[in-house]
PDB file of C-alpha atoms in Angstrom:
ATOM      1  CA  MET J   1       0.248  -0.279  -0.066  1.00  0.00           C
ATOM      2  CA  GLY J   2       1.354   2.753  -0.977  1.00  0.00           C
ATOM      3  CA  ASP J   3       1.026   6.675  -0.275  1.00  0.00           C
ATOM      4  CA  GLN J   4      -2.581   7.044  -0.465  1.00  0.00           C
ATOM      5  CA  ARG J   5      -3.672  10.482   0.145  1.00  0.00           C
ATOM      6  CA  ASP J   6      -7.013  11.650  -0.499  1.00  0.00           C
ATOM      7  CA  GLY J   7      -7.352   8.112  -1.343  1.00  0.00           C
ATOM      8  CA  PHE J   8      -5.256   8.569  -4.173  1.00  0.00           C
ATOM      9  CA  ASP J   9      -2.030   5.981  -4.843  1.00  0.00           C
ATOM     10  CA  TYR J  10       1.081   9.344  -5.424  1.00  0.00           C
ATOM     11  CA  ASP J  11       3.703   5.670  -5.107  1.00  0.00           C
ATOM     12  CA  ALA J  12       2.246   4.075  -8.093  1.00  0.00           C
ATOM     13  CA  GLU J  13       2.179   7.172  -9.883  1.00  0.00           C
ATOM     14  CA  LEU J  14       5.265   8.534  -9.410  1.00  0.00           C
ATOM     15  CA  ARG J  15       7.296   5.434  -9.813  1.00  0.00           C
ATOM     16  CA  ARG J  16       9.421   6.341 -12.700  1.00  0.00           C
ATOM     17  CA  TYR J  17      10.250   9.511 -11.218  1.00  0.00           C
ATOM     18  CA  GLN J  18      10.877   7.120  -7.263  1.00  0.00           C
ATOM     19  CA  PRO J  19      15.028   6.508  -8.976  1.00  0.00           C
ATOM     20  CA  ARG J  20      15.441   9.283 -10.475  1.00  0.00           C
ATOM     21  CA  LEU J  21      15.413  11.190  -7.032  1.00  0.00           C
ATOM     22  CA  ILE J  22      17.341   8.289  -4.961  1.00  0.00           C
ATOM     23  CA  GLU J  23      20.041   8.314  -7.333  1.00  0.00           C
ATOM     24  CA  ALA J  24      19.800  12.060  -7.094  1.00  0.00           C
ATOM     25  CA  MET J  25      19.951  11.747  -3.065  1.00  0.00           C
ATOM     26  CA  ALA J  26      22.880   9.764  -3.163  1.00  0.00           C
ATOM     27  CA  VAL J  27      22.067   8.666   0.966  1.00  0.00           C
ATOM     28  CA  GLY J  28      26.218   7.782   2.517  1.00  0.00           C
ATOM     29  CA  ASN J  29      25.506   4.702   5.290  1.00  0.00           C
ATOM     30  CA  ARG J  30      26.154   7.606   7.995  1.00  0.00           C
ATOM     31  CA  ASP J  31      23.899   9.863   7.051  1.00  0.00           C
ATOM     32  CA  THR J  32      21.342  11.894   9.529  1.00  0.00           C
ATOM     33  CA  VAL J  33      18.303  12.367   6.965  1.00  0.00           C
ATOM     34  CA  VAL J  34      15.044  14.795   7.491  1.00  0.00           C
ATOM     35  CA  ASP J  35      12.426  13.730   4.167  1.00  0.00           C
ATOM     36  CA  ILE J  36       9.922  17.000   4.628  1.00  0.00           C
ATOM     37  CA  GLY J  37       6.738  16.542   3.141  1.00  0.00           C
ATOM     38  CA  CYS J  38       7.117  12.577   3.383  1.00  0.00           C
ATOM     39  CA  GLY J  39       3.631  12.059   2.916  1.00  0.00           C
ATOM     40  CA  THR J  40       3.168   7.772   4.148  1.00  0.00           C
ATOM     41  CA  GLY J  41       7.412   7.300   3.677  1.00  0.00           C
ATOM     42  CA  GLN J  42       8.428   6.063   0.768  1.00  0.00           C
ATOM     43  CA  THR J  43      11.368   7.969  -0.029  1.00  0.00           C
ATOM     44  CA  SER J  44      12.223   8.102   3.993  1.00  0.00           C
ATOM     45  CA  ARG J  45      12.184   4.479   4.266  1.00  0.00           C
ATOM     46  CA  ALA J  46      14.095   4.334   0.967  1.00  0.00           C
ATOM     47  CA  ALA J  47      16.822   6.832   2.361  1.00  0.00           C
ATOM     48  CA  ALA J  48      16.318   4.870   5.603  1.00  0.00           C
ATOM     49  CA  GLY J  49      18.149   1.272   4.090  1.00  0.00           C
ATOM     50  CA  LEU J  50      20.588   3.070   2.926  1.00  0.00           C
ATOM     51  CA  ALA J  51      22.117   4.820   6.077  1.00  0.00           C
ATOM     52  CA  THR J  52      22.044   2.641   7.695  1.00  0.00           C
ATOM     53  CA  ASP J  53      24.356   3.572  10.159  1.00  0.00           C
ATOM     54  CA  GLY J  54      22.800   6.914   9.842  1.00  0.00           C
ATOM     55  CA  SER J  55      19.186   7.758  10.557  1.00  0.00           C
ATOM     56  CA  VAL J  56      16.480   9.508   8.760  1.00  0.00           C
ATOM     57  CA  LEU J  57      13.573  11.159  10.209  1.00  0.00           C
ATOM     58  CA  GLY J  58      10.111  11.983   8.166  1.00  0.00           C
ATOM     59  CA  VAL J  59       8.176  15.496   8.970  1.00  0.00           C
ATOM     60  CA  ASP J  60       3.733  15.731   7.176  1.00  0.00           C
ATOM     61  CA  VAL J  61       1.672  17.902   8.014  1.00  0.00           C
ATOM     62  CA  ASN J  62      -0.619  15.442   7.520  1.00  0.00           C
ATOM     63  CA  PRO J  63      -1.473  12.611  10.959  1.00  0.00           C
ATOM     64  CA  VAL J  64      -3.459   9.743   8.685  1.00  0.00           C
ATOM     65  CA  MET J  65      -0.355   9.452   6.251  1.00  0.00           C
ATOM     66  CA  LEU J  66       1.908  10.146   8.731  1.00  0.00           C
ATOM     67  CA  GLU J  67       0.156   7.178  11.398  1.00  0.00           C
ATOM     68  CA  ARG J  68       0.645   4.389   7.598  1.00  0.00           C
ATOM     69  CA  ALA J  69       3.950   5.644   7.056  1.00  0.00           C
ATOM     70  CA  ARG J  70       4.746   4.023  11.215  1.00  0.00           C
ATOM     71  CA  ARG J  71       3.060   0.625   9.788  1.00  0.00           C
ATOM     72  CA  LEU J  72       4.407   0.791   7.079  1.00  0.00           C
ATOM     73  CA  SER J  73       7.649   0.845   7.995  1.00  0.00           C
ATOM     74  CA  ASP J  74       7.267  -1.347  11.216  1.00  0.00           C
ATOM     75  CA  GLY J  75      11.171  -2.232  11.790  1.00  0.00           C
ATOM     76  CA  LEU J  76      13.072   0.041  10.406  1.00  0.00           C
ATOM     77  CA  GLU J  77      14.843   0.825  13.636  1.00  0.00           C
ATOM     78  CA  ASN J  78      17.109   4.037  12.083  1.00  0.00           C
ATOM     79  CA  LEU J  79      13.061   5.846  11.187  1.00  0.00           C
ATOM     80  CA  ARG J  80      11.096   7.991  12.798  1.00  0.00           C
ATOM     81  CA  PHE J  81       8.499  10.584  11.631  1.00  0.00           C
ATOM     82  CA  ASP J  82       6.793  13.183  13.224  1.00  0.00           C
ATOM     83  CA  GLU J  83       3.629  15.478  12.015  1.00  0.00           C
ATOM     84  CA  GLY J  84       4.861  19.047  11.868  1.00  0.00           C
ATOM     85  CA  ASP J  85       4.495  22.269   9.603  1.00  0.00           C
ATOM     86  CA  ALA J  86       8.079  22.742   7.750  1.00  0.00           C
ATOM     87  CA  GLN J  87       7.845  26.578   8.394  1.00  0.00           C
ATOM     88  CA  VAL J  88       7.886  26.560  12.543  1.00  0.00           C
ATOM     89  CA  TYR J  89       8.789  22.624  12.683  1.00  0.00           C
ATOM     90  CA  PRO J  90      11.377  22.478  15.670  1.00  0.00           C
ATOM     91  CA  PHE J  91      13.506  20.612  13.491  1.00  0.00           C
ATOM     92  CA  PRO J  92      16.557  18.806  15.855  1.00  0.00           C
ATOM     93  CA  GLN J  93      20.057  19.857  15.062  1.00  0.00           C
ATOM     94  CA  GLY J  94      22.993  18.627  12.882  1.00  0.00           C
ATOM     95  CA  PHE J  95      20.523  16.660   9.775  1.00  0.00           C
ATOM     96  CA  SER J  96      23.619  16.193   6.832  1.00  0.00           C
ATOM     97  CA  LEU J  97      21.134  16.285   4.085  1.00  0.00           C
ATOM     98  CA  ALA J  98      17.231  17.349   3.745  1.00  0.00           C
ATOM     99  CA  ILE J  99      15.001  15.315   0.890  1.00  0.00           C
ATOM    100  CA  SER J 100      11.506  15.881  -0.107  1.00  0.00           C
ATOM    101  CA  ARG J 101       9.055  14.626  -3.150  1.00  0.00           C
ATOM    102  CA  PHE J 102       7.025  17.000  -4.412  1.00  0.00           C
ATOM    103  CA  GLY J 103       6.604  18.002  -1.100  1.00  0.00           C
ATOM    104  CA  THR J 104       7.934  20.860  -0.682  1.00  0.00           C
ATOM    105  CA  MET J 105       5.258  23.309  -3.317  1.00  0.00           C
ATOM    106  CA  PHE J 106       2.339  24.131  -1.674  1.00  0.00           C
ATOM    107  CA  PHE J 107       4.240  26.476   1.678  1.00  0.00           C
ATOM    108  CA  ALA J 108       2.080  29.337   2.294  1.00  0.00           C
ATOM    109  CA  ASP J 109       6.192  31.222   3.362  1.00  0.00           C
ATOM    110  CA  PRO J 110       8.746  28.690   1.518  1.00  0.00           C
ATOM    111  CA  VAL J 111      11.469  31.372   2.551  1.00  0.00           C
ATOM    112  CA  ALA J 112      10.551  30.541   6.665  1.00  0.00           C
ATOM    113  CA  ALA J 113      10.352  27.315   5.213  1.00  0.00           C
ATOM    114  CA  PHE J 114      13.905  27.164   3.243  1.00  0.00           C
ATOM    115  CA  THR J 115      15.211  28.659   6.186  1.00  0.00           C
ATOM    116  CA  ASN J 116      14.292  26.801   9.117  1.00  0.00           C
ATOM    117  CA  ILE J 117      14.858  23.378   6.742  1.00  0.00           C
ATOM    118  CA  ARG J 118      19.280  25.045   6.471  1.00  0.00           C
ATOM    119  CA  ARG J 119      18.808  25.724  10.377  1.00  0.00           C
ATOM    120  CA  ALA J 120      18.560  21.935  10.607  1.00  0.00           C
ATOM    121  CA  LEU J 121      21.142  21.200   8.873  1.00  0.00           C
ATOM    122  CA  GLN J 122      25.290  20.559   9.429  1.00  0.00           C
ATOM    123  CA  PRO J 123      27.811  22.994   7.381  1.00  0.00           C
ATOM    124  CA  GLY J 124      28.092  21.822   4.084  1.00  0.00           C
ATOM    125  CA  ALA J 125      25.098  19.774   4.358  1.00  0.00           C
ATOM    126  CA  ARG J 126      23.005  18.611   1.044  1.00  0.00           C
ATOM    127  CA  LEU J 127      19.112  19.555   0.387  1.00  0.00           C
ATOM    128  CA  VAL J 128      17.161  17.338  -2.769  1.00  0.00           C
ATOM    129  CA  GLN J 129      13.936  18.346  -3.669  1.00  0.00           C
ATOM    130  CA  LEU J 130      12.253  16.722  -6.242  1.00  0.00           C
ATOM    131  CA  VAL J 131       8.905  19.935  -7.976  1.00  0.00           C
ATOM    132  CA  TRP J 132       6.391  19.979 -10.484  1.00  0.00           C
ATOM    133  CA  GLN J 133       7.579  21.772 -13.858  1.00  0.00           C
ATOM    134  CA  SER J 134       5.450  24.545 -14.703  1.00  0.00           C
ATOM    135  CA  GLY J 135       2.517  23.003 -16.112  1.00  0.00           C
ATOM    136  CA  ASP J 136       2.547  24.358 -19.685  1.00  0.00           C
ATOM    137  CA  HIS J 137       4.670  20.299 -18.836  1.00  0.00           C
ATOM    138  CA  GLN J 138       2.125  18.406 -17.770  1.00  0.00           C
ATOM    139  CA  GLU J 139       0.503  16.602 -19.899  1.00  0.00           C
ATOM    140  CA  TRP J 140      -1.771  14.745 -16.993  1.00  0.00           C
ATOM    141  CA  ALA J 141      -2.747  18.474 -16.311  1.00  0.00           C
ATOM    142  CA  HIS J 142      -4.088  19.583 -19.786  1.00  0.00           C
ATOM    143  CA  ALA J 143      -5.339  16.778 -20.466  1.00  0.00           C
ATOM    144  CA  ILE J 144      -7.757  16.051 -17.193  1.00  0.00           C
ATOM    145  CA  GLN J 145      -8.811  19.663 -16.660  1.00  0.00           C
ATOM    146  CA  GLY J 146      -9.558  20.016 -20.551  1.00  0.00           C
ATOM    147  CA  ALA J 147     -10.879  17.158 -20.063  1.00  0.00           C
ATOM    148  CA  LEU J 148     -13.414  19.064 -16.696  1.00  0.00           C
ATOM    149  CA  GLY J 149     -13.581  21.751 -18.667  1.00  0.00           C
ATOM    150  CA  GLY J 150     -11.059  23.548 -15.992  1.00  0.00           C
ATOM    151  CA  THR J 151      -7.993  25.550 -16.913  1.00  0.00           C
ATOM    152  CA  VAL J 152      -4.252  24.599 -15.201  1.00  0.00           C
ATOM    153  CA  PRO J 153      -3.117  26.855 -12.331  1.00  0.00           C
ATOM    154  CA  SER J 154      -0.294  28.526 -11.895  1.00  0.00           C
ATOM    155  CA  GLY J 155       0.471  28.166  -8.500  1.00  0.00           C
ATOM    156  CA  GLY J 156      -0.388  25.567  -6.035  1.00  0.00           C
ATOM    157  CA  ALA J 157       2.197  22.217  -7.101  1.00  0.00           C
ATOM    158  CA  PHE J 158       3.191  24.053  -9.729  1.00  0.00           C
ATOM    159  CA  SER J 159       4.730  27.435  -7.730  1.00  0.00           C
ATOM    160  CA  LEU J 160       8.021  26.224  -7.859  1.00  0.00           C
ATOM    161  CA  SER J 161       8.484  25.962 -11.055  1.00  0.00           C
ATOM    162  CA  GLU J 162      10.759  29.041 -12.096  1.00  0.00           C
ATOM    163  CA  PRO J 163      14.500  27.916 -11.830  1.00  0.00           C
ATOM    164  CA  SER J 164      15.099  30.805 -11.225  1.00  0.00           C
ATOM    165  CA  THR J 165      12.389  32.071  -8.319  1.00  0.00           C
ATOM    166  CA  VAL J 166      13.406  29.246  -6.488  1.00  0.00           C
ATOM    167  CA  ASP J 167      16.980  30.342  -6.690  1.00  0.00           C
ATOM    168  CA  GLY J 168      16.418  32.980  -4.978  1.00  0.00           C
ATOM    169  CA  MET J 169      14.450  31.914  -2.901  1.00  0.00           C
ATOM    170  CA  LEU J 170      16.649  29.279  -2.024  1.00  0.00           C
ATOM    171  CA  THR J 171      19.191  32.537  -1.757  1.00  0.00           C
ATOM    172  CA  SER J 172      16.834  34.465   0.663  1.00  0.00           C
ATOM    173  CA  ALA J 173      17.069  31.196   2.937  1.00  0.00           C
ATOM    174  CA  GLY J 174      20.824  31.187   2.653  1.00  0.00           C
ATOM    175  CA  PHE J 175      21.496  28.295   1.079  1.00  0.00           C
ATOM    176  CA  THR J 176      24.628  28.101  -2.118  1.00  0.00           C
ATOM    177  CA  GLY J 177      25.715  25.886  -4.278  1.00  0.00           C
ATOM    178  CA  ILE J 178      22.274  25.357  -6.462  1.00  0.00           C
ATOM    179  CA  THR J 179      21.135  23.269  -8.986  1.00  0.00           C
ATOM    180  CA  VAL J 180      18.628  22.018 -11.288  1.00  0.00           C
ATOM    181  CA  THR J 181      18.555  18.998 -13.501  1.00  0.00           C
ATOM    182  CA  ASP J 182      15.329  18.244 -16.052  1.00  0.00           C
ATOM    183  CA  VAL J 183      14.131  15.165 -15.643  1.00  0.00           C
ATOM    184  CA  ARG J 184      11.287  14.282 -17.545  1.00  0.00           C
ATOM    185  CA  GLU J 185       8.755  10.515 -16.659  1.00  0.00           C
ATOM    186  CA  PRO J 186       6.037   9.635 -17.523  1.00  0.00           C
ATOM    187  CA  VAL J 187       3.167   9.529 -14.141  1.00  0.00           C
ATOM    188  CA  TRP J 188       0.616   6.605 -14.029  1.00  0.00           C
ATOM    189  CA  TYR J 189      -3.041   6.729 -12.691  1.00  0.00           C
ATOM    190  CA  GLY J 190      -4.947   3.950 -12.559  1.00  0.00           C
ATOM    191  CA  ALA J 191      -4.444   0.385 -14.298  1.00  0.00           C
ATOM    192  CA  ASN J 192      -7.568   0.842 -16.600  1.00  0.00           C
ATOM    193  CA  PRO J 193      -9.169   4.159 -17.485  1.00  0.00           C
ATOM    194  CA  ASP J 194     -12.183   3.636 -14.822  1.00  0.00           C
ATOM    195  CA  ALA J 195      -9.806   3.290 -12.157  1.00  0.00           C
ATOM    196  CA  ALA J 196      -7.555   5.943 -13.708  1.00  0.00           C
ATOM    197  CA  VAL J 197     -11.604   8.277 -14.012  1.00  0.00           C
ATOM    198  CA  ASP J 198     -12.068   6.891  -9.820  1.00  0.00           C
ATOM    199  CA  ALA J 199      -8.555   8.629  -8.622  1.00  0.00           C
ATOM    200  CA  VAL J 200      -9.552  12.418 -10.678  1.00  0.00           C
ATOM    201  CA  LEU J 201     -12.848  12.229  -8.544  1.00  0.00           C
ATOM    202  CA  ALA J 202     -10.490  11.452  -5.059  1.00  0.00           C
ATOM    203  CA  LEU J 203      -8.084  13.984  -6.656  1.00  0.00           C
ATOM    204  CA  GLN J 204     -11.201  15.955  -6.114  1.00  0.00           C
ATOM    205  CA  MET J 205      -9.864  17.785  -9.873  1.00  0.00           C
ATOM    206  CA  GLY J 206     -12.083  19.667 -11.242  1.00  0.00           C
ATOM    207  CA  SER J 207     -14.638  19.854  -8.063  1.00  0.00           C
ATOM    208  CA  GLY J 208     -18.174  19.487  -9.038  1.00  0.00           C
ATOM    209  CA  ALA J 209     -17.443  19.306 -13.355  1.00  0.00           C
ATOM    210  CA  ALA J 210     -16.430  16.142 -11.851  1.00  0.00           C
ATOM    211  CA  THR J 211     -19.674  14.779 -11.077  1.00  0.00           C
ATOM    212  CA  GLN J 212     -21.539  16.026 -14.794  1.00  0.00           C
ATOM    213  CA  PRO J 213     -22.434  13.608 -16.927  1.00  0.00           C
ATOM    214  CA  ASP J 214     -20.814  14.827 -20.324  1.00  0.00           C
ATOM    215  CA  ALA J 215     -17.427  15.272 -18.174  1.00  0.00           C
ATOM    216  CA  LEU J 216     -16.661  12.024 -16.785  1.00  0.00           C
ATOM    217  CA  ASP J 217     -17.649  11.281 -20.036  1.00  0.00           C
ATOM    218  CA  ARG J 218     -14.972  13.064 -21.763  1.00  0.00           C
ATOM    219  CA  LEU J 219     -12.938  12.168 -18.283  1.00  0.00           C
ATOM    220  CA  HIS J 220     -13.435   8.112 -19.378  1.00  0.00           C
ATOM    221  CA  GLN J 221     -12.582   9.461 -22.920  1.00  0.00           C
ATOM    222  CA  VAL J 222      -9.152  10.278 -22.272  1.00  0.00           C
ATOM    223  CA  MET J 223      -8.158   7.427 -19.750  1.00  0.00           C
ATOM    224  CA  THR J 224      -8.833   5.492 -22.891  1.00  0.00           C
ATOM    225  CA  LYS J 225      -6.668   7.316 -25.015  1.00  0.00           C
ATOM    226  CA  HIS J 226      -3.853   6.703 -22.609  1.00  0.00           C
ATOM    227  CA  ASN J 227      -5.022   4.236 -21.546  1.00  0.00           C
ATOM    228  CA  THR J 228      -1.625   0.831 -22.174  1.00  0.00           C
ATOM    229  CA  ASP J 229      -0.876  -2.417 -21.967  1.00  0.00           C
ATOM    230  CA  ASP J 230       0.496  -1.209 -18.138  1.00  0.00           C
ATOM    231  CA  GLY J 231      -2.155   0.996 -17.034  1.00  0.00           C
ATOM    232  CA  VAL J 232      -2.753   4.846 -18.223  1.00  0.00           C
ATOM    233  CA  TRP J 233       0.198   6.717 -18.606  1.00  0.00           C
ATOM    234  CA  PHE J 234       0.909  10.525 -19.006  1.00  0.00           C
ATOM    235  CA  ASP J 235       3.541  12.331 -20.023  1.00  0.00           C
ATOM    236  CA  SER J 236       5.028  15.296 -16.992  1.00  0.00           C
ATOM    237  CA  ARG J 237       8.509  17.121 -16.369  1.00  0.00           C
ATOM    238  CA  ALA J 238       9.971  17.894 -13.130  1.00  0.00           C
ATOM    239  CA  TRP J 239      12.853  19.640 -11.750  1.00  0.00           C
ATOM    240  CA  ILE J 240      15.665  17.828  -9.278  1.00  0.00           C
ATOM    241  CA  ILE J 241      16.696  21.114  -7.289  1.00  0.00           C
ATOM    242  CA  THR J 242      19.916  20.643  -5.353  1.00  0.00           C
ATOM    243  CA  ALA J 243      22.279  23.124  -2.838  1.00  0.00           C
ATOM    244  CA  ARG J 244      23.870  22.518  -0.113  1.00  0.00           C
ATOM    245  CA  THR J 245      24.659  24.653   3.342  1.00  0.00           C
ATOM    246  CA  ALA J 246      27.481  26.878   3.873  1.00  0.00           C
ATOM    247  CA  GLY J 247      30.706  25.486   5.210  1.00  0.00           C
TER     248      GLY J 247
END
């Protein structure tokens, strides 16, 4: 069972991105890691499996997902989870690595959040985060919103899509050595068109429009068009953004 926030399986959706992020994280066996917006902890568990002589803390604002994360992580003694908002959470000090898989885009005050994260890191520590590029590069967003008669927003999930903006935020928060890497992988919406439609309804994309019969018909047509032997897939693009603390 994966990260099922709002009834949607994000672990399954992001299965092609996960190995790209793990590679970029480059977790060492002695690393002390904090996972920001950890959800049900898939990336936290991956980090814990690599930091065999270190430790991992997963932080998220959703207590239901954290409870599931704890159940799924039973037996990993170097991994723990806590509820908190990264903007104000009292992080322990001295982490060597901060990571996030699509968990940093919804901060009300990104500079405050990244500053708080930076303060928890030791000198020379790394920050590695995966964020969406703009909605213009997301086939899933255009296809689904088009079927539902909506538009793709510029903020929200895409709030960190502009590299120069993120560079400014991270610099203001005290990070240096910022790099941005383009990654392109398909995202998975379900094993078949019916399941993919159910996934969109679980996400409440399009709000009330998604319950209209004609919208549901258009949505099902879109999912059928993108159906493969391995389920329903859409193109997408993201950034892997890395930075370091001074020292």
